[in-house]
Amino acid sequence: MSEKWDARFIDLAKHISEWSKDPSTKVGCVVVGEDREVRSTGFNGFPRGIEDTATRLNDRAQKYPMICHAEENAIMHAARIGISLKGCTAYVTWPPCSRCARSLIQAGVSEVVYPADSEIPERWREDFDISNQMMSEAGVLTRSV
């Protein structure tokens, strides 16, 4: 993709991140195919199809799945509607954690792109190093724009 398209998809991921139900981390993900079509999107929150009202977030008696990360939400959405993400590019507003890296690898995503100005807090650096190593070993390209 060109720098112009990279910037557009990162901007779209940032816009989607504002829908997040998790106030601690607003992260968005846009998964794009080779011909620049958006295959799936996700943001931090409950998986699509799960009611995510404030009542549900605060009611620990309910047996709902934990809040999903943006990448996982995009992957689950694609699986539900029967779209393959193999060979696609994931544009994210934050470098993926090791949990999300594993999901991206399993989904067959070939590249992960995130903003160059991402400042990783010290407490998360080790996890992001592990994530980058996992993706590198699996042949998933990573780059920042």
mmCIF file of C-alpha atoms in Angstrom:
data_model
loop_
_atom_site.group_PDB
_atom_site.id
_atom_site.type_symbol
_atom_site.label_atom_id
_atom_site.label_comp_id
_atom_site.label_asym_id
_atom_site.label_seq_id
_atom_site.Cartn_x
_atom_site.Cartn_y
_atom_site.Cartn_z
ATOM 1 C CA MET A 1 0.000 0.000 0.000
ATOM 2 C CA SER A 2 1.056 3.561 -0.491
ATOM 3 C CA GLU A 3 1.725 5.962 2.379
ATOM 4 C CA LYS A 4 -1.511 7.769 1.512
ATOM 5 C CA TRP A 5 -3.588 4.599 1.995
ATOM 6 C CA ASP A 6 -1.632 3.625 5.107
ATOM 7 C CA ALA A 7 -2.492 7.001 6.659
ATOM 8 C CA ARG A 8 -6.169 6.659 5.694
ATOM 9 C CA PHE A 9 -6.516 3.221 7.275
ATOM 10 C CA ILE A 10 -4.676 4.291 10.449
ATOM 11 C CA ASP A 11 -7.041 7.291 10.674
ATOM 12 C CA LEU A 12 -10.020 4.944 10.264
ATOM 13 C CA ALA A 13 -8.666 2.682 13.038
ATOM 14 C CA LYS A 14 -8.284 5.753 15.287
ATOM 15 C CA HIS A 15 -11.882 6.750 14.558
ATOM 16 C CA ILE A 16 -13.126 3.238 15.353
ATOM 17 C CA SER A 17 -11.117 3.215 18.596
ATOM 18 C CA GLU A 18 -13.386 5.950 19.937
ATOM 19 C CA TRP A 19 -16.241 3.403 20.035
ATOM 20 C CA SER A 20 -14.360 1.427 22.676
ATOM 21 C CA LYS A 21 -16.280 0.398 25.769
ATOM 22 C CA ASP A 22 -13.027 -0.028 27.689
ATOM 23 C CA PRO A 23 -12.087 3.399 29.033
ATOM 24 C CA SER A 24 -8.558 2.299 29.954
ATOM 25 C CA THR A 25 -7.418 1.539 26.414
ATOM 26 C CA LYS A 26 -9.057 2.881 23.307
ATOM 27 C CA VAL A 27 -7.710 0.732 20.486
ATOM 28 C CA GLY A 28 -9.099 0.267 16.975
ATOM 29 C CA CYS A 29 -8.308 -2.258 14.239
ATOM 30 C CA VAL A 30 -9.092 -2.275 10.518
ATOM 31 C CA VAL A 31 -8.257 -5.387 8.484
ATOM 32 C CA VAL A 32 -7.770 -4.663 4.796
ATOM 33 C CA GLY A 33 -7.464 -7.011 1.820
ATOM 34 C CA GLU A 34 -5.006 -6.757 -1.056
ATOM 35 C CA ASP A 35 -7.373 -4.647 -3.161
ATOM 36 C CA ARG A 36 -7.842 -2.099 -0.334
ATOM 37 C CA GLU A 37 -11.271 -3.337 0.710
ATOM 38 C CA VAL A 38 -12.035 -3.311 4.419
ATOM 39 C CA ARG A 39 -12.629 -6.927 5.455
ATOM 40 C CA SER A 40 -13.341 -6.363 9.157
ATOM 41 C CA THR A 41 -13.053 -3.853 11.979
ATOM 42 C CA GLY A 42 -12.850 -4.072 15.747
ATOM 43 C CA PHE A 43 -12.376 -2.038 18.898
ATOM 44 C CA ASN A 44 -11.809 -2.860 22.558
ATOM 45 C CA GLY A 45 -15.108 -4.027 23.986
ATOM 46 C CA PHE A 46 -17.378 -7.034 24.099
ATOM 47 C CA PRO A 47 -17.419 -9.218 20.988
ATOM 48 C CA ARG A 48 -20.003 -8.092 18.466
ATOM 49 C CA GLY A 49 -23.402 -9.494 19.236
ATOM 50 C CA ILE A 50 -22.907 -9.346 23.005
ATOM 51 C CA GLU A 51 -24.895 -6.647 24.773
ATOM 52 C CA ASP A 52 -22.408 -4.192 26.252
ATOM 53 C CA THR A 53 -24.404 -1.806 28.399
ATOM 54 C CA ALA A 54 -22.911 -0.257 31.519
ATOM 55 C CA THR A 55 -25.029 -2.665 33.552
ATOM 56 C CA ARG A 56 -23.331 -5.641 31.943
ATOM 57 C CA LEU A 57 -19.872 -4.135 32.445
ATOM 58 C CA ASN A 58 -20.506 -3.699 36.165
ATOM 59 C CA ASP A 59 -22.534 -6.823 36.891
ATOM 60 C CA ARG A 60 -19.982 -9.473 37.857
ATOM 61 C CA ALA A 61 -22.731 -12.079 38.334
ATOM 62 C CA GLN A 62 -23.311 -12.173 34.582
ATOM 63 C CA LYS A 63 -21.311 -14.823 32.754
ATOM 64 C CA TYR A 64 -20.302 -12.801 29.721
ATOM 65 C CA PRO A 65 -16.943 -13.068 27.931
ATOM 66 C CA MET A 66 -14.259 -10.696 29.076
ATOM 67 C CA ILE A 67 -13.694 -7.549 27.078
ATOM 68 C CA CYS A 68 -11.989 -8.413 23.789
ATOM 69 C CA HIS A 69 -9.064 -6.554 22.317
ATOM 70 C CA ALA A 70 -9.651 -4.734 19.033
ATOM 71 C CA GLU A 71 -7.765 -7.262 16.904
ATOM 72 C CA GLU A 72 -9.635 -10.217 18.404
ATOM 73 C CA ASN A 73 -12.958 -8.453 17.924
ATOM 74 C CA ALA A 74 -12.164 -7.894 14.220
ATOM 75 C CA ILE A 75 -11.114 -11.542 13.808
ATOM 76 C CA MET A 76 -14.262 -12.872 15.516
ATOM 77 C CA HIS A 77 -16.464 -10.583 13.429
ATOM 78 C CA ALA A 78 -14.857 -11.831 10.197
ATOM 79 C CA ALA A 79 -15.286 -15.460 11.300
ATOM 80 C CA ARG A 80 -18.970 -14.900 12.104
ATOM 81 C CA ILE A 81 -19.701 -13.542 8.639
ATOM 82 C CA GLY A 82 -17.443 -16.026 6.830
ATOM 83 C CA ILE A 83 -14.682 -13.679 5.646
ATOM 84 C CA SER A 84 -11.106 -14.933 5.445
ATOM 85 C CA LEU A 85 -8.363 -12.626 6.723
ATOM 86 C CA LYS A 86 -5.559 -14.708 5.210
ATOM 87 C CA GLY A 87 -3.013 -12.446 3.524
ATOM 88 C CA CYS A 88 -4.662 -9.252 4.800
ATOM 89 C CA THR A 89 -3.094 -6.236 6.507
ATOM 90 C CA ALA A 90 -4.212 -5.210 9.998
ATOM 91 C CA TYR A 91 -4.022 -1.473 10.735
ATOM 92 C CA VAL A 92 -4.089 -0.855 14.486
ATOM 93 C CA THR A 93 -3.832 2.232 16.664
ATOM 94 C CA TRP A 94 -1.475 0.456 19.070
ATOM 95 C CA PRO A 95 1.117 -2.303 18.508
ATOM 96 C CA PRO A 96 -0.523 -5.670 19.254
ATOM 97 C CA CYS A 97 0.064 -7.417 22.584
ATOM 98 C CA SER A 98 1.167 -11.059 22.608
ATOM 99 C CA ARG A 99 -2.448 -12.249 23.001
ATOM 100 C CA CYS A 100 -3.520 -10.326 19.896
ATOM 101 C CA ALA A 101 -0.371 -11.300 17.973
ATOM 102 C CA ARG A 102 -1.286 -14.967 18.484
ATOM 103 C CA SER A 103 -4.813 -14.288 17.184
ATOM 104 C CA LEU A 104 -3.517 -12.372 14.148
ATOM 105 C CA ILE A 105 -1.094 -15.181 13.318
ATOM 106 C CA GLN A 106 -3.841 -17.815 13.594
ATOM 107 C CA ALA A 107 -6.138 -15.722 11.362
ATOM 108 C CA GLY A 108 -3.459 -15.627 8.652
ATOM 109 C CA VAL A 109 -2.889 -11.859 8.636
ATOM 110 C CA SER A 110 0.329 -11.166 6.718
ATOM 111 C CA GLU A 111 1.150 -7.641 7.922
ATOM 112 C CA VAL A 112 0.486 -5.409 10.932
ATOM 113 C CA VAL A 113 0.808 -1.625 10.640
ATOM 114 C CA TYR A 114 0.650 0.828 13.545
ATOM 115 C CA PRO A 115 1.468 4.520 14.139
ATOM 116 C CA ALA A 116 5.169 5.366 14.454
ATOM 117 C CA ASP A 117 4.499 7.719 17.348
ATOM 118 C CA SER A 118 3.263 4.929 19.665
ATOM 119 C CA GLU A 119 4.975 5.293 23.035
ATOM 120 C CA ILE A 120 4.979 1.965 24.847
ATOM 121 C CA PRO A 121 4.892 2.292 28.655
ATOM 122 C CA GLU A 122 7.702 0.459 30.418
ATOM 123 C CA ARG A 123 5.340 -2.097 32.017
ATOM 124 C CA TRP A 124 4.210 -3.321 28.572
ATOM 125 C CA ARG A 125 7.523 -3.304 26.710
ATOM 126 C CA GLU A 126 8.410 -6.909 27.482
ATOM 127 C CA ASP A 127 5.036 -8.106 26.180
ATOM 128 C CA PHE A 128 5.402 -6.071 22.983
ATOM 129 C CA ASP A 129 8.910 -7.479 22.468
ATOM 130 C CA ILE A 130 7.448 -10.980 22.794
ATOM 131 C CA SER A 131 4.646 -10.024 20.397
ATOM 132 C CA ASN A 132 7.094 -8.754 17.770
ATOM 133 C CA GLN A 133 9.197 -11.882 18.099
ATOM 134 C CA MET A 134 6.130 -14.123 17.699
ATOM 135 C CA MET A 135 5.000 -12.295 14.572
ATOM 136 C CA SER A 136 8.507 -12.265 13.105
ATOM 137 C CA GLU A 137 8.899 -16.013 13.636
ATOM 138 C CA ALA A 138 5.502 -16.601 12.020
ATOM 139 C CA GLY A 139 6.414 -14.476 8.982
ATOM 140 C CA VAL A 140 4.023 -11.630 9.777
ATOM 141 C CA LEU A 141 5.548 -8.310 8.729
ATOM 142 C CA THR A 142 5.283 -5.389 11.139
ATOM 143 C CA ARG A 143 5.888 -1.750 10.355
ATOM 144 C CA SER A 144 5.066 1.646 11.708
ATOM 145 C CA VAL A 145 3.924 4.618 9.651
#
